[in-house]
Short mmCIF file of C-alpha atoms in Angstrom, two decimals:
data_model
loop_
_atom_site.label_atom_id
_atom_site.label_comp_id
_atom_site.label_asym_id
_atom_site.label_seq_id
_atom_site.Cartn_x
_atom_site.Cartn_y
_atom_site.Cartn_z
CA MET A 1254 14.62 31.51 -12.48
CA GLU A 1255 17.94 30.89 -14.27
CA GLN A 1256 19.58 27.43 -14.02
CA ASN A 1257 22.98 27.08 -12.39
CA PRO A 1258 25.61 26.25 -14.95
CA SER A 1259 27.02 23.57 -12.90
CA ASP A 1260 23.70 21.86 -12.48
CA SER A 1261 23.35 21.73 -16.45
CA LEU A 1262 26.86 20.31 -16.70
CA ASN A 1263 26.01 17.59 -14.06
CA GLN A 1264 22.99 16.66 -16.17
CA GLU A 1265 25.04 16.36 -19.25
CA LEU A 1266 27.53 14.36 -17.43
CA MET A 1267 24.94 12.11 -15.81
CA ARG A 1268 23.72 11.07 -19.36
CA ALA A 1269 27.20 10.61 -20.82
CA PRO A 1270 28.89 7.23 -21.46
CA LEU A 1271 31.73 6.04 -19.20
CA LYS A 1272 35.02 6.57 -20.63
CA ALA A 1273 38.24 4.11 -20.97
CA SER A 1274 40.26 6.30 -18.70
CA LEU A 1275 39.96 5.26 -15.13
CA SER A 1276 41.14 8.66 -13.70
CA GLU A 1277 38.56 10.59 -15.87
CA ASN A 1278 35.88 8.22 -14.65
CA LEU A 1279 36.82 8.69 -11.11
CA ASP A 1280 36.92 12.53 -11.41
CA ALA A 1281 33.54 12.60 -13.01
CA LEU A 1282 31.97 10.23 -10.39
CA LYS A 1283 33.60 12.34 -7.58
CA ASN A 1284 32.02 15.46 -9.16
CA LEU A 1285 28.57 13.74 -9.51
CA MET A 1286 28.52 12.38 -6.09
CA ASN A 1287 30.04 15.35 -4.30
CA ALA A 1288 32.93 13.63 -2.92
CA ALA A 1289 34.46 16.62 -1.26
CA LEU A 1290 31.39 16.95 1.01
CA ASN A 1291 29.96 13.20 1.01
CA LYS A 1292 32.58 11.64 3.52
CA ASP A 1293 30.52 8.40 3.40
CA LEU A 1294 31.45 7.76 -0.12
CA ILE A 1295 34.29 5.34 -0.14
CA ILE A 1296 36.66 5.24 -2.96
CA ARG A 1297 39.27 2.34 -2.98
CA GLU A 1298 41.95 2.17 -5.69
CA PHE A 1299 43.90 -1.24 -6.16
CA LYS A 1300 45.64 -3.19 -8.66
CA CYS A 1301 44.32 -6.40 -10.00
CA ALA A 1302 45.92 -8.72 -12.61
CA GLY A 1303 48.43 -6.10 -13.14
CA PHE A 1304 46.23 -3.19 -14.04
CA ASP A 1305 44.60 -0.25 -11.99
CA CYS A 1306 41.17 -0.82 -10.71
CA ALA A 1307 38.78 1.16 -8.25
CA LEU A 1308 35.54 0.44 -6.51
CA LEU A 1309 33.16 3.05 -5.01
CA TYR A 1310 30.30 2.32 -2.48
CA MET A 1311 28.37 4.23 0.28
CA GLU A 1312 29.29 3.43 3.82
CA GLY A 1313 26.39 2.01 5.66
CA MET A 1314 24.40 1.27 2.60
CA ALA A 1315 26.81 -1.65 1.39
CA ASP A 1316 28.07 -4.64 3.28
CA THR A 1317 31.62 -4.05 3.88
CA ARG A 1318 32.39 -7.79 4.70
CA SER A 1319 31.06 -8.75 1.36
CA ILE A 1320 33.13 -6.30 -0.43
CA ASN A 1321 36.37 -7.49 1.43
CA ASP A 1322 35.73 -11.09 1.12
CA TYR A 1323 34.27 -11.34 -2.42
CA VAL A 1324 35.52 -8.34 -4.30
CA LEU A 1325 38.81 -7.03 -2.81
CA GLU A 1326 40.41 -10.24 -1.60
CA PRO A 1327 40.09 -12.12 -4.93
CA CYS A 1328 41.24 -9.20 -6.96
CA LEU A 1329 44.44 -8.66 -4.83
CA ARG A 1330 45.17 -12.29 -4.82
CA GLU A 1331 44.82 -12.59 -8.77
CA GLU A 1332 48.09 -13.04 -10.67
CA ASP A 1333 49.15 -10.58 -13.43
CA HIS A 1334 47.65 -11.05 -16.86
CA PRO A 1335 49.25 -9.00 -19.51
CA ASP A 1336 47.61 -10.89 -22.07
CA TRP A 1337 44.12 -9.63 -21.25
CA PRO A 1338 43.13 -6.94 -23.72
CA GLU A 1339 42.03 -3.64 -22.35
CA SER A 1340 38.56 -4.05 -23.90
CA GLU A 1341 38.13 -7.44 -22.03
CA ARG A 1342 39.43 -6.65 -18.70
CA LEU A 1343 35.98 -5.89 -16.97
CA GLU A 1344 34.52 -8.86 -18.42
CA ARG A 1345 37.44 -11.03 -17.33
CA LEU A 1346 36.98 -9.72 -13.87
CA LYS A 1347 33.24 -10.42 -13.98
CA ASN A 1348 33.62 -13.96 -15.04
CA GLU A 1349 37.01 -15.15 -13.58
CA VAL A 1350 37.80 -13.19 -10.45
CA LEU A 1351 34.93 -11.58 -8.67
CA ALA A 1352 32.88 -13.91 -6.47
CA VAL A 1353 29.62 -11.90 -6.48
CA GLY A 1354 26.27 -13.55 -7.94
CA ASP A 1355 24.71 -10.35 -9.27
CA ALA A 1356 27.15 -8.40 -11.44
CA GLN A 1357 25.61 -5.86 -14.07
CA VAL A 1358 27.55 -4.14 -16.65
CA ASN A 1359 26.77 -0.50 -16.84
CA GLU A 1360 27.57 1.80 -19.70
CA PHE A 1361 26.61 5.35 -18.48
CA PHE A 1362 27.51 7.41 -15.49
CA TYR A 1363 23.82 7.67 -14.20
CA LEU A 1364 23.61 3.85 -13.96
CA ALA A 1365 26.77 3.67 -11.96
CA VAL A 1366 25.51 6.43 -9.70
CA GLU A 1367 22.16 4.81 -9.15
CA ASP A 1368 23.91 1.60 -8.13
CA ILE A 1369 26.15 3.28 -5.63
CA LEU A 1370 23.10 5.04 -4.11
CA ASN A 1371 21.28 1.79 -3.85
CA GLY A 1372 23.98 0.01 -1.81
CA LYS A 1373 25.59 -1.67 -4.73
CA THR A 1374 29.42 -1.40 -5.37
CA ALA A 1375 30.60 0.06 -8.77
CA VAL A 1376 33.95 -1.45 -9.85
CA LEU A 1377 35.97 0.37 -12.66
CA CYS A 1378 39.18 -0.55 -14.38
CA GLU A 1379 41.94 1.13 -16.58
CA GLY A 1380 41.03 0.62 -20.52
CA SER A 1381 37.41 -0.28 -20.04
CA PRO A 1382 34.54 2.10 -20.86
CA PHE A 1383 32.13 0.25 -18.58
CA ALA A 1384 31.38 -0.21 -14.83
CA LEU A 1385 30.31 -3.26 -12.89
CA GLY A 1386 27.43 -2.99 -10.48
CA LEU A 1387 27.89 -5.50 -7.81
CA GLU A 1388 25.13 -6.72 -5.54
CA THR A 1389 26.63 -5.91 -1.98
CA ARG A 1390 23.65 -4.33 -0.35
CA GLY A 1391 23.75 -4.56 3.50
CA TYR A 1392 22.11 -1.60 5.13
CA GLU A 1393 20.06 -2.05 8.28
CA LYS A 1394 16.36 -2.62 7.84
CA ARG A 1395 13.46 -3.55 10.15
CA PRO A 1396 12.65 -7.24 10.70
CA VAL A 1397 9.51 -8.55 9.67
CA GLY A 1398 7.00 -8.41 12.57
CA LYS A 1399 3.38 -8.34 13.34
CA THR A 1400 0.78 -6.26 11.66
CA ILE A 1401 -0.25 -3.10 13.51
CA ASN A 1402 -3.42 -1.87 11.67
CA GLU A 1403 -4.74 -5.05 10.51
CA SER A 1404 -4.40 -7.33 13.40
CA VAL A 1405 -6.46 -10.57 13.23
CA VAL A 1406 -7.52 -13.59 15.39
CA LEU A 1407 -6.83 -16.09 12.92
CA GLY A 1408 -4.44 -16.31 10.12
CA PRO A 1409 -0.89 -15.12 9.47
CA HIS A 1410 0.61 -12.38 11.55
CA GLU A 1411 3.56 -11.37 9.40
CA GLY A 1412 3.40 -7.82 7.92
CA PHE A 1413 5.23 -5.83 5.15
CA VAL A 1414 8.28 -3.72 6.14
CA GLU A 1415 10.06 -0.74 4.57
CA ASN A 1416 12.48 -2.93 2.55
CA LEU A 1417 11.32 -3.60 -1.09
CA ARG A 1418 13.19 -6.85 -1.54
CA THR A 1419 11.96 -8.29 1.84
CA ASN A 1420 8.41 -7.50 0.63
CA ILE A 1421 8.74 -9.11 -2.55
CA THR A 1422 10.21 -12.17 -0.86
CA LEU A 1423 7.21 -12.24 1.58
CA MET A 1424 4.90 -12.24 -1.55
CA ARG A 1425 6.86 -15.07 -3.29
CA ARG A 1426 6.87 -17.32 -0.18
CA ILE A 1427 3.09 -17.36 -0.53
CA VAL A 1428 2.53 -17.24 -4.32
CA ARG A 1429 5.25 -20.07 -5.36
CA SER A 1430 4.37 -19.89 -9.13
CA PRO A 1431 6.39 -19.00 -12.03
CA MET A 1432 3.48 -17.14 -13.26
CA LEU A 1433 4.15 -14.42 -10.58
CA VAL A 1434 5.83 -11.39 -12.34
CA SER A 1435 7.50 -8.59 -10.51
CA GLU A 1436 8.14 -5.64 -12.80
CA MET A 1437 10.38 -2.81 -11.46
CA ILE A 1438 9.34 0.78 -12.41
CA LYS A 1439 11.18 3.84 -11.17
CA VAL A 1440 9.00 6.74 -10.35
CA GLY A 1441 10.28 10.19 -9.80
CA LYS A 1442 12.61 12.48 -11.70
CA GLU A 1443 14.90 13.85 -9.11
CA LEU A 1444 14.61 11.54 -6.22
CA PRO A 1445 13.40 8.21 -8.08
CA THR A 1446 11.72 5.38 -5.97
CA GLN A 1447 11.63 1.86 -7.00
CA ILE A 1448 8.11 0.54 -7.44
CA SER A 1449 7.42 -3.29 -7.81
CA MET A 1450 4.41 -4.18 -9.76
CA LEU A 1451 3.31 -7.79 -9.19
CA TYR A 1452 0.77 -9.78 -11.11
CA LEU A 1453 0.03 -13.28 -12.24
CA LYS A 1454 0.93 -13.60 -15.94
CA GLY A 1455 -1.96 -15.09 -18.02
CA VAL A 1456 -4.29 -14.39 -15.20
CA VAL A 1457 -4.44 -10.59 -15.09
CA ASP A 1458 -6.48 -8.76 -17.85
CA PRO A 1459 -3.87 -7.18 -20.39
CA ALA A 1460 -5.99 -4.08 -20.53
CA ILE A 1461 -5.89 -3.58 -16.87
CA LEU A 1462 -2.20 -4.27 -16.75
CA GLU A 1463 -1.47 -1.82 -19.58
CA GLU A 1464 -3.53 0.87 -17.91
CA MET A 1465 -1.45 0.64 -14.69
CA ARG A 1466 1.71 0.68 -16.72
CA ARG A 1467 0.39 3.77 -18.32
CA ARG A 1468 -0.31 5.55 -15.21
CA LEU A 1469 2.93 4.67 -13.57
CA LYS A 1470 5.19 5.81 -16.43
CA GLY A 1471 3.03 9.07 -16.97
CA LEU A 1472 3.82 10.61 -13.46
CA ASN A 1473 5.60 13.74 -13.86
CA VAL A 1474 6.76 14.26 -10.36
CA ASN A 1475 10.03 14.83 -8.64
CA ASN A 1476 9.76 12.24 -6.01
CA VAL A 1477 7.26 9.61 -4.45
CA PRO A 1478 8.16 9.17 -0.77
CA GLY A 1479 5.65 6.44 -0.14
CA SER A 1480 2.81 4.21 -1.09
CA GLY A 1481 0.32 6.94 0.03
CA TYR A 1482 1.62 9.45 -2.40
CA LEU A 1483 1.47 6.87 -5.13
CA GLN A 1484 -2.04 6.05 -4.38
CA GLN A 1485 -3.09 9.73 -4.62
CA LEU A 1486 -1.40 10.07 -8.01
CA ILE A 1487 -2.89 7.25 -9.88
CA GLU A 1488 -6.48 6.98 -8.41
CA ASP A 1489 -9.27 7.48 -10.80
CA GLN A 1490 -11.17 10.22 -8.88
CA PRO A 1491 -8.97 12.17 -6.35
CA PHE A 1492 -11.96 14.15 -4.91
CA ALA A 1493 -13.94 11.10 -3.87
CA LEU A 1494 -14.24 10.43 -0.12
CA PHE A 1495 -13.71 6.63 -0.72
CA PRO A 1496 -10.40 5.16 -1.61
CA GLN A 1497 -10.23 3.50 -5.07
CA ILE A 1498 -7.06 1.63 -4.34
CA LEU A 1499 -6.75 -0.88 -1.27
CA GLN A 1500 -3.81 -0.30 1.06
CA THR A 1501 -2.91 -3.40 3.18
CA GLU A 1502 0.08 -4.19 5.27
CA ARG A 1503 -0.63 -8.11 5.04
CA PRO A 1504 1.18 -10.04 2.46
CA ASP A 1505 -1.40 -13.02 2.69
CA ARG A 1506 -4.21 -10.55 1.80
CA ALA A 1507 -2.21 -9.02 -1.17
CA ALA A 1508 -1.22 -12.54 -2.40
CA SER A 1509 -4.92 -13.76 -2.27
CA MET A 1510 -5.78 -10.81 -4.50
CA LEU A 1511 -3.55 -11.78 -7.18
CA SER A 1512 -5.33 -14.85 -8.20
CA ASP A 1513 -8.41 -12.63 -8.68
CA GLY A 1514 -6.55 -10.82 -11.69
CA GLN A 1515 -5.53 -7.64 -9.38
CA ILE A 1516 -2.31 -5.87 -9.42
CA VAL A 1517 -0.27 -5.34 -6.25
CA LEU A 1518 2.30 -2.41 -6.01
CA LEU A 1519 5.13 -2.48 -3.49
CA CYS A 1520 6.98 0.99 -2.88
CA ASP A 1521 10.39 0.83 -1.63
CA GLY A 1522 10.43 2.46 1.88
CA SER A 1523 6.74 1.86 2.62
CA PRO A 1524 5.37 -1.01 4.72
CA PHE A 1525 1.95 -1.28 2.73
CA ALA A 1526 1.02 -2.61 -0.49
CA LEU A 1527 -1.35 -1.03 -2.89
CA VAL A 1528 -4.03 -3.32 -4.57
CA ALA A 1529 -5.89 -2.22 -7.65
CA PRO A 1530 -8.54 -2.64 -9.22
CA ILE A 1531 -10.81 -2.96 -6.14
CA THR A 1532 -14.69 -2.74 -5.47
CA LEU A 1533 -16.53 -1.45 -2.36
CA PHE A 1534 -16.77 -4.84 -1.15
CA HIS A 1535 -13.00 -5.25 -0.70
CA LEU A 1536 -13.01 -2.25 1.71
CA LEU A 1537 -15.60 -4.18 3.92
CA HIS A 1538 -13.76 -7.55 4.01
CA ALA A 1539 -11.49 -8.17 7.09
CA SER A 1540 -8.28 -10.22 6.62
CA ASP A 1541 -9.23 -13.25 8.86
CA ASP A 1542 -12.76 -13.92 7.22
CA THR A 1543 -11.13 -16.50 4.89
CA PHE A 1544 -9.55 -18.30 7.94
CA MET A 1545 -12.75 -18.89 9.85
CA ARG A 1546 -15.88 -21.08 9.15
CA TRP A 1547 -18.38 -19.58 6.82
CA GLN A 1548 -20.98 -19.15 9.50
CA TYR A 1549 -18.75 -17.09 11.76
CA GLY A 1550 -17.50 -14.98 8.79
CA SER A 1551 -20.98 -14.36 7.51
CA PHE A 1552 -22.04 -13.32 10.98
CA LEU A 1553 -19.06 -10.84 11.51
CA ARG A 1554 -19.76 -9.34 8.12
CA LEU A 1555 -23.15 -8.56 9.10
CA ILE A 1556 -21.98 -6.96 12.28
CA ARG A 1557 -19.85 -4.78 10.33
CA MET A 1558 -22.57 -3.80 8.04
CA LEU A 1559 -24.63 -2.98 10.79
CA GLY A 1560 -21.71 -0.86 12.28
CA LEU A 1561 -21.43 0.95 9.08
CA PHE A 1562 -24.92 2.04 8.83
CA ILE A 1563 -25.07 2.96 12.56
CA SER A 1564 -21.99 4.97 12.09
CA LEU A 1565 -23.33 6.83 9.04
CA LEU A 1566 -26.95 7.33 9.90
CA LEU A 1567 -27.62 7.11 13.81
CA PRO A 1568 -26.71 10.90 14.52
CA GLY A 1569 -28.73 12.15 11.60
CA LEU A 1570 -31.82 10.07 12.59
CA TYR A 1571 -31.58 11.33 16.16
CA ILE A 1572 -31.82 14.93 14.75
CA ALA A 1573 -34.67 14.16 12.27
CA PHE A 1574 -36.65 12.35 14.70
CA THR A 1575 -36.42 14.88 17.53
CA GLN A 1576 -36.75 17.97 15.27
CA TYR A 1577 -39.16 16.99 12.54
CA HIS A 1578 -40.79 13.49 13.35
CA ALA A 1579 -41.42 13.51 17.03
CA HIS A 1580 -44.74 11.56 16.32
CA MET A 1581 -42.73 8.67 15.11
CA ILE A 1582 -40.98 8.15 18.61
CA PRO A 1583 -42.93 6.17 21.34
CA MET A 1584 -44.24 8.55 23.90
CA SER A 1585 -42.34 7.10 26.84
CA LEU A 1586 -39.02 7.61 25.07
CA LEU A 1587 -40.17 11.06 23.75
CA THR A 1588 -40.75 12.21 27.27
CA SER A 1589 -37.35 10.82 28.45
CA ILE A 1590 -35.65 12.76 25.59
CA ALA A 1591 -37.51 15.96 26.51
CA GLU A 1592 -36.76 15.68 30.26
CA THR A 1593 -32.98 15.21 29.62
CA ARG A 1594 -32.75 18.01 27.21
CA SER A 1595 -34.85 20.29 29.32
CA ASN A 1596 -31.89 22.24 30.72
CA VAL A 1597 -29.71 22.10 27.56
CA PRO A 1598 -29.34 25.52 26.07
CA PHE A 1599 -28.36 24.45 22.55
CA PRO A 1600 -30.39 23.38 19.69
CA VAL A 1601 -30.18 19.54 18.67
CA ILE A 1602 -27.89 20.27 15.78
CA VAL A 1603 -25.39 22.26 17.78
CA GLU A 1604 -25.34 19.70 20.48
CA VAL A 1605 -24.58 16.91 18.06
CA LEU A 1606 -22.07 18.82 16.30
CA ILE A 1607 -20.14 19.74 19.57
CA MET A 1608 -20.05 16.01 20.62
CA GLU A 1609 -18.94 14.94 17.18
CA CYS A 1610 -16.05 17.39 17.21
CA SER A 1611 -15.21 16.46 20.81
CA PHE A 1612 -15.12 12.68 19.54
CA TYR A 1613 -12.82 13.59 16.71
CA LEU A 1614 -10.47 15.44 18.86
CA ILE A 1615 -10.17 12.72 21.41
CA ASN A 1616 -9.58 10.19 18.59
CA GLU A 1617 -7.03 12.17 17.04
CA ALA A 1618 -5.16 13.27 20.18
CA GLY A 1619 -5.15 9.41 21.18
CA THR A 1620 -3.55 8.40 17.98
CA ARG A 1621 -0.91 11.02 18.01
CA ILE A 1622 0.31 11.13 21.50
CA PRO A 1623 2.64 8.50 22.93
CA SER A 1624 1.16 5.04 23.22
CA LEU A 1625 1.65 5.04 27.23
CA ILE A 1626 -0.54 8.11 27.44
CA GLY A 1627 -3.17 7.19 24.77
CA PRO A 1628 -5.49 4.96 27.03
CA ALA A 1629 -5.39 7.34 29.85
CA LEU A 1630 -6.43 10.12 27.36
CA GLY A 1631 -9.41 8.07 26.07
CA ILE A 1632 -10.68 7.41 29.62
CA VAL A 1633 -10.27 11.15 30.61
CA GLY A 1634 -12.04 12.29 27.46
CA ALA A 1635 -14.79 9.68 27.41
CA LEU A 1636 -15.75 9.48 31.07
CA ILE A 1637 -14.61 12.73 32.97
CA LEU A 1638 -15.38 15.19 30.25
CA GLY A 1639 -18.58 13.32 29.29
CA GLN A 1640 -19.94 13.27 32.80
CA ALA A 1641 -18.95 16.88 33.28
CA ALA A 1642 -20.79 18.10 30.15
CA VAL A 1643 -24.00 16.16 31.38
CA SER A 1644 -23.63 17.51 34.98
CA ALA A 1645 -23.16 21.07 33.46
CA SER A 1646 -26.40 20.44 31.32
CA ILE A 1647 -24.43 21.34 28.28
CA ILE A 1648 -25.08 18.05 26.67
CA SER A 1649 -28.06 15.58 27.07
CA PRO A 1650 -27.25 12.04 28.43
CA ILE A 1651 -29.03 10.12 25.50
CA LEU A 1652 -26.73 12.05 22.96
CA ILE A 1653 -23.74 10.75 24.69
CA ILE A 1654 -25.14 7.26 24.17
CA VAL A 1655 -25.71 7.93 20.55
CA VAL A 1656 -22.24 9.28 19.88
CA ALA A 1657 -20.62 6.46 21.66
CA ILE A 1658 -22.60 3.89 19.56
CA THR A 1659 -21.81 5.79 16.52
CA GLY A 1660 -18.11 5.60 17.45
CA LEU A 1661 -18.21 1.90 17.89
CA GLY A 1662 -19.94 1.24 14.56
CA ASN A 1663 -17.27 3.49 12.87
CA TYR A 1664 -14.46 1.34 14.36
CA ALA A 1665 -16.11 -1.89 13.28
CA THR A 1666 -15.20 -0.97 9.59
CA PRO A 1667 -12.05 -2.78 8.76
CA ASN A 1668 -10.51 -0.25 6.64
CA TYR A 1669 -9.11 3.01 8.17
CA SER A 1670 -9.39 5.11 5.16
CA ILE A 1671 -13.09 4.18 4.62
CA GLY A 1672 -13.68 5.02 8.20
CA ILE A 1673 -12.55 8.53 7.88
CA GLY A 1674 -14.73 8.88 4.64
CA LEU A 1675 -17.75 7.69 6.64
CA GLU A 1676 -16.98 10.47 9.16
CA ILE A 1677 -17.22 13.21 6.73
CA LEU A 1678 -20.29 11.64 5.14
CA ARG A 1679 -21.70 11.50 8.53
CA LEU A 1680 -21.24 15.20 8.92
CA MET A 1681 -23.04 15.99 5.57
CA ILE A 1682 -25.96 13.80 6.56
CA ILE A 1683 -26.26 15.39 9.87
CA ILE A 1684 -26.53 18.88 8.17
CA ALA A 1685 -29.06 17.49 5.70
CA ALA A 1686 -31.16 15.98 8.59
CA ALA A 1687 -31.14 19.28 10.51
CA LEU A 1688 -32.49 21.12 7.32
CA MET A 1689 -34.98 18.56 5.84
CA GLY A 1690 -35.16 15.70 8.21
CA LEU A 1691 -35.86 12.15 6.99
CA PHE A 1692 -36.24 13.55 3.57
CA GLY A 1693 -32.84 15.09 3.68
CA ILE A 1694 -31.38 11.65 4.83
CA SER A 1695 -32.99 9.94 2.00
CA MET A 1696 -31.72 12.44 -0.61
CA SER A 1697 -28.33 12.30 0.83
CA LEU A 1698 -28.12 8.42 0.78
CA PHE A 1699 -29.47 8.62 -2.93
CA LEU A 1700 -26.80 11.08 -3.93
CA ILE A 1701 -24.30 8.97 -2.13
CA MET A 1702 -25.30 5.71 -3.94
CA CYS A 1703 -25.49 7.42 -7.35
CA TYR A 1704 -22.00 8.78 -6.82
CA ILE A 1705 -20.58 5.40 -5.68
CA CYS A 1706 -22.09 3.73 -8.79
CA SER A 1707 -20.17 6.33 -10.95
CA MET A 1708 -16.74 5.62 -9.35
CA LYS A 1709 -14.30 3.55 -10.88
CA SER A 1710 -10.98 1.93 -9.78
CA LEU A 1711 -8.36 1.51 -12.49
CA GLY A 1712 -11.16 2.11 -15.04
CA GLN A 1713 -13.30 -0.69 -13.50
CA PRO A 1714 -16.76 -0.12 -11.90
CA PHE A 1715 -16.36 0.45 -8.20
CA LEU A 1716 -19.81 -1.16 -7.26
CA SER A 1717 -19.34 -4.31 -9.58
CA PRO A 1718 -20.10 -7.03 -9.66
CA ILE A 1719 -23.44 -5.89 -8.41
CA ALA A 1720 -23.87 -2.71 -10.52
CA PRO A 1721 -23.24 -3.52 -13.29
CA LEU A 1722 -23.82 -7.25 -12.74
CA ARG A 1723 -20.76 -9.37 -13.72
CA PRO A 1724 -19.79 -12.97 -13.29
CA HIS A 1725 -18.21 -13.20 -9.75
CA ASN A 1726 -17.12 -15.07 -6.71
CA PRO A 1727 -20.21 -15.24 -4.24
CA ASP A 1728 -17.97 -14.11 -1.50
CA LEU A 1729 -19.37 -10.57 -1.36
CA LEU A 1730 -21.54 -9.41 1.58
CA LEU A 1731 -21.83 -13.01 3.07
CA ARG A 1732 -18.96 -15.38 3.64
CA LEU A 1733 -20.41 -18.56 1.68
CA PRO A 1734 -18.85 -21.82 2.07
CA LEU A 1735 -15.58 -22.41 0.23
CA TRP A 1736 -16.98 -25.41 -1.75
CA LEU A 1737 -19.39 -22.88 -3.33
CA GLN A 1738 -16.69 -20.32 -4.38
CA LYS A 1739 -15.74 -21.81 -7.47
CA ARG A 1740 -15.60 -18.61 -9.57
CA SER A 1741 -12.80 -15.82 -9.53
CA MET A 1742 -13.61 -12.14 -9.72
CA PHE A 1743 -14.51 -10.76 -12.98
CA TYR A 1744 -11.17 -9.08 -13.44
CA VAL A 1745 -9.49 -12.44 -14.34
CA ARG A 1746 -8.55 -12.88 -18.03
CA TRP A 1747 -11.12 -15.24 -19.71
CA PRO A 1748 -10.67 -17.99 -20.48
CA ASN A 1749 -8.43 -19.08 -17.74
CA TRP A 1750 -7.71 -21.93 -15.40
CA LEU A 1751 -8.27 -19.75 -12.43
CA SER A 1752 -11.57 -18.49 -13.82
CA LYS A 1753 -13.88 -21.25 -12.45
CA THR A 1754 -13.24 -24.56 -10.83
CA LYS A 1755 -14.81 -27.25 -12.68
CA GLY A 1756 -16.54 -30.20 -10.50
CA ALA A 1757 -16.76 -30.52 -6.65
CA MET A 1758 -14.09 -29.26 -4.50
CA ARG A 1759 -14.65 -31.88 -1.75
CA LEU A 1760 -13.94 -34.84 -3.90
CA TRP A 1761 -13.40 -37.24 -0.92
CA ARG A 1762 -17.28 -37.02 -0.46
CA GLU A 1763 -17.94 -38.17 -3.92
CA LYS A 1764 -15.26 -41.04 -3.55
CA LYS A 1765 -16.94 -42.14 -0.47
CA LYS A 1766 -20.36 -42.58 -2.31
#
């Protein structure tokens, strides 16, 4: 496919430096911005200090009040200065006239175009081969609100929004340290997206940080619309069923992971943060575990682990026991199961797959339809259709109980992505149980554990610090008391003041003695 000559000319013009002629710069920018078609491109020509100037901005992206009060008004009121050399005019405007805090000098056309598209105002003047990019962004954005997917009982309720600057501010409000660094990286060739990489300098391992930089700068894509796209492009094993990068909408959770030497990625236009590297245990922790007493947190984590194993194994165990190992079931229960299945025309595996698929359909439909209809659909699907299936002798009553408990266990997992991965693994275990019984389930679990042990997150072992064993904070499966959690995760650069807290945490007890 041949390239359009006008496209190649625009590419050359984008990389070209600005000229000293104001009219030539304006003609070039009008061509690059398609001013004949883009009616929201505002171009205002005026005189300042006796020479010709112009400003350009996108209507709706820039704050017109800031432009009028801090750019146009000071310029129009400025007296003539015939003594200003042409080469110094723009610098004089920046330092002596304009009342805008952030003003950057740009030398190339593509930098001026990026500023305009990002909501800034570009100012040009006659005789100067540069353009000023003024911070006048004022587009509409969603206010900070409550989290939707990671709701908590205890702890903060603020969640990330779609605006990158707001999200960085939320992080800096929690991590008030000069060690917090926010690197800006643009990803995407044709439609670039701004990515903010946050980390604690001196805490993060330089090798891990350099690996993240290498992956972000090595993306050969046209655009990255959101954090979900970015996650799939930089993860270690894209064919794995478990996510290797944590996706969270809670600033407090993302901020807490910075002190463990992890890296947080914020993507412009996405209300989620990406955290890497992570372990399997990060996916099983809930946000409010830290804000409750250690006994409660440990108990809830055990409940979640129980729910995970129930969700993964219960349907497969039901098939294995009823088909291959009926002798292991108590006689009274076996008799009850046989009586309820006496009129069901399908084998156990077909019956389980029908119920599993029905459960997935109800779950997906309840998620996609309007929120006012969702609860009604759940009631209709769970009660009416289930009861009708039992009355028609299509499904046995005990299987409905098995599938319902399985669904509850799946919803107990705090991470949405790993919940979907468990559903896929559950189907695999169901097929293995139908073919080989308990031996099939055992082999499936063995293969799953072997695969998890081989997984990595940003080059770090996914099942660490258990396999391989690494120095770590004891807050893994159980939520131990805070005064016993003196060590950070093994990601932290060693030696570092965050690596291990020396001495007792509760010094008031020592002083009392």
